[in-house]
Amino acid sequence: MLRTPDLSILGESISSLPVAQWAENMLFLGAPDEDLLDLTGSFPATLRQDKTTHPIFILKTNPIGHYACPCSSKGNAKEKRFIRSGCSLTSSE
């Protein structure tokens, strides 16, 4: 039986993580906008030259694919990114 590593001990030192190691409630920065637009069909609404990535939040993991929510990156870039506790996520489907 494979042992699942405790990735929380690595903290912010992870810069790249294989999809197989993703877990629910993980937040990743730097998802390419062009890939997000190809996958979602509508997000982001516009492609910009100065900002070309968005964060994504992993809602649920699944053996054949994960449910992820692309997030807005508006706000102060120097502040830590987070999703408020109790935030109501809505589907765009």
mmCIF file of C-alpha atoms in Angstrom:
data_model
loop_
_atom_site.group_PDB
_atom_site.id
_atom_site.type_symbol
_atom_site.label_atom_id
_atom_site.label_comp_id
_atom_site.label_asym_id
_atom_site.label_seq_id
_atom_site.Cartn_x
_atom_site.Cartn_y
_atom_site.Cartn_z
ATOM 1 C CA MET A 1 0.000 0.000 0.000
ATOM 2 C CA LEU A 2 1.373 3.414 -0.971
ATOM 3 C CA ARG A 3 1.806 5.925 1.781
ATOM 4 C CA THR A 4 0.451 9.419 1.073
ATOM 5 C CA PRO A 5 3.075 12.019 1.983
ATOM 6 C CA ASP A 6 2.175 14.885 4.320
ATOM 7 C CA LEU A 7 2.738 17.807 1.947
ATOM 8 C CA SER A 8 1.725 20.374 4.569
ATOM 9 C CA ILE A 9 5.169 20.159 6.153
ATOM 10 C CA LEU A 10 6.681 21.638 2.986
ATOM 11 C CA GLY A 11 4.609 24.806 3.273
ATOM 12 C CA GLU A 12 5.313 27.397 0.605
ATOM 13 C CA SER A 13 8.470 25.672 -0.612
ATOM 14 C CA ILE A 14 6.536 23.656 -3.228
ATOM 15 C CA SER A 15 6.846 25.283 -6.637
ATOM 16 C CA SER A 16 5.519 22.412 -8.747
ATOM 17 C CA LEU A 17 3.415 19.440 -7.733
ATOM 18 C CA PRO A 18 2.292 16.523 -9.938
ATOM 19 C CA VAL A 19 -1.475 16.357 -10.464
ATOM 20 C CA ALA A 20 -1.557 12.955 -8.715
ATOM 21 C CA GLN A 21 -0.443 14.695 -5.484
ATOM 22 C CA TRP A 22 -3.121 17.395 -5.565
ATOM 23 C CA ALA A 23 -5.576 17.352 -2.653
ATOM 24 C CA GLU A 24 -8.874 19.055 -1.896
ATOM 25 C CA ASN A 25 -8.630 22.671 -0.694
ATOM 26 C CA MET A 26 -5.224 23.306 -2.269
ATOM 27 C CA LEU A 27 -4.691 26.704 -3.887
ATOM 28 C CA PHE A 28 -2.248 26.984 -6.777
ATOM 29 C CA LEU A 29 -0.909 30.142 -8.370
ATOM 30 C CA GLY A 30 0.161 30.558 -11.977
ATOM 31 C CA ALA A 31 -2.352 28.594 -14.068
ATOM 32 C CA PRO A 32 -1.851 29.879 -17.638
ATOM 33 C CA ASP A 33 -4.831 31.957 -18.831
ATOM 34 C CA GLU A 34 -4.777 30.403 -22.319
ATOM 35 C CA ASP A 35 -5.066 26.909 -20.800
ATOM 36 C CA LEU A 36 -7.873 28.024 -18.483
ATOM 37 C CA LEU A 37 -9.755 29.560 -21.418
ATOM 38 C CA ASP A 38 -9.349 26.363 -23.454
ATOM 39 C CA LEU A 39 -10.616 24.227 -20.555
ATOM 40 C CA THR A 40 -13.473 26.443 -19.359
ATOM 41 C CA GLY A 41 -14.544 28.142 -22.568
ATOM 42 C CA SER A 42 -15.189 31.416 -20.742
ATOM 43 C CA PHE A 43 -12.601 32.110 -18.031
ATOM 44 C CA PRO A 44 -10.868 34.481 -17.996
ATOM 45 C CA ALA A 45 -13.199 36.825 -19.855
ATOM 46 C CA THR A 46 -10.269 38.654 -21.454
ATOM 47 C CA LEU A 47 -6.676 37.699 -22.166
ATOM 48 C CA ARG A 48 -4.232 40.376 -21.061
ATOM 49 C CA GLN A 49 -0.627 40.989 -22.040
ATOM 50 C CA ASP A 50 0.531 42.159 -18.590
ATOM 51 C CA LYS A 51 -1.053 39.376 -16.491
ATOM 52 C CA THR A 52 -1.159 35.922 -18.036
ATOM 53 C CA THR A 53 -2.056 33.594 -15.128
ATOM 54 C CA HIS A 54 -4.738 33.054 -12.474
ATOM 55 C CA PRO A 55 -4.886 31.005 -9.278
ATOM 56 C CA ILE A 56 -6.966 27.817 -9.119
ATOM 57 C CA PHE A 57 -8.549 26.178 -6.068
ATOM 58 C CA ILE A 58 -9.000 22.387 -5.926
ATOM 59 C CA LEU A 59 -12.586 21.639 -4.913
ATOM 60 C CA LYS A 60 -12.572 17.843 -5.131
ATOM 61 C CA THR A 61 -10.133 15.177 -6.247
ATOM 62 C CA ASN A 62 -11.133 12.272 -8.442
ATOM 63 C CA PRO A 63 -9.135 9.373 -9.962
ATOM 64 C CA ILE A 64 -10.041 10.459 -13.518
ATOM 65 C CA GLY A 65 -9.788 14.218 -12.998
ATOM 66 C CA HIS A 66 -10.071 16.937 -10.374
ATOM 67 C CA TYR A 67 -12.730 19.599 -9.905
ATOM 68 C CA ALA A 68 -10.993 22.967 -9.797
ATOM 69 C CA CYS A 69 -12.233 26.517 -9.549
ATOM 70 C CA PRO A 70 -10.272 29.221 -11.359
ATOM 71 C CA CYS A 71 -10.084 32.295 -9.142
ATOM 72 C CA SER A 72 -9.816 36.004 -9.666
ATOM 73 C CA SER A 73 -6.491 37.517 -8.754
ATOM 74 C CA LYS A 74 -7.764 41.055 -8.146
ATOM 75 C CA GLY A 75 -6.470 42.919 -5.144
ATOM 76 C CA ASN A 76 -3.138 43.807 -3.645
ATOM 77 C CA ALA A 77 -0.475 41.523 -5.117
ATOM 78 C CA LYS A 78 1.643 41.868 -1.959
ATOM 79 C CA GLU A 79 -1.068 40.375 0.262
ATOM 80 C CA LYS A 80 -1.468 36.621 0.609
ATOM 81 C CA ARG A 81 -4.152 35.135 -1.593
ATOM 82 C CA PHE A 82 -6.971 33.315 0.165
ATOM 83 C CA ILE A 83 -10.578 32.251 -0.176
ATOM 84 C CA ARG A 84 -12.734 33.483 2.690
ATOM 85 C CA SER A 85 -14.193 30.866 5.020
ATOM 86 C CA GLY A 86 -17.844 30.304 4.107
ATOM 87 C CA CYS A 87 -17.367 31.658 0.580
ATOM 88 C CA SER A 88 -20.220 30.538 -1.664
ATOM 89 C CA LEU A 89 -18.856 29.192 -4.937
ATOM 90 C CA THR A 90 -21.196 29.206 -7.922
ATOM 91 C CA SER A 91 -20.981 27.144 -11.079
ATOM 92 C CA SER A 92 -20.755 28.883 -14.440
ATOM 93 C CA GLU A 93 -22.137 25.856 -16.307
#
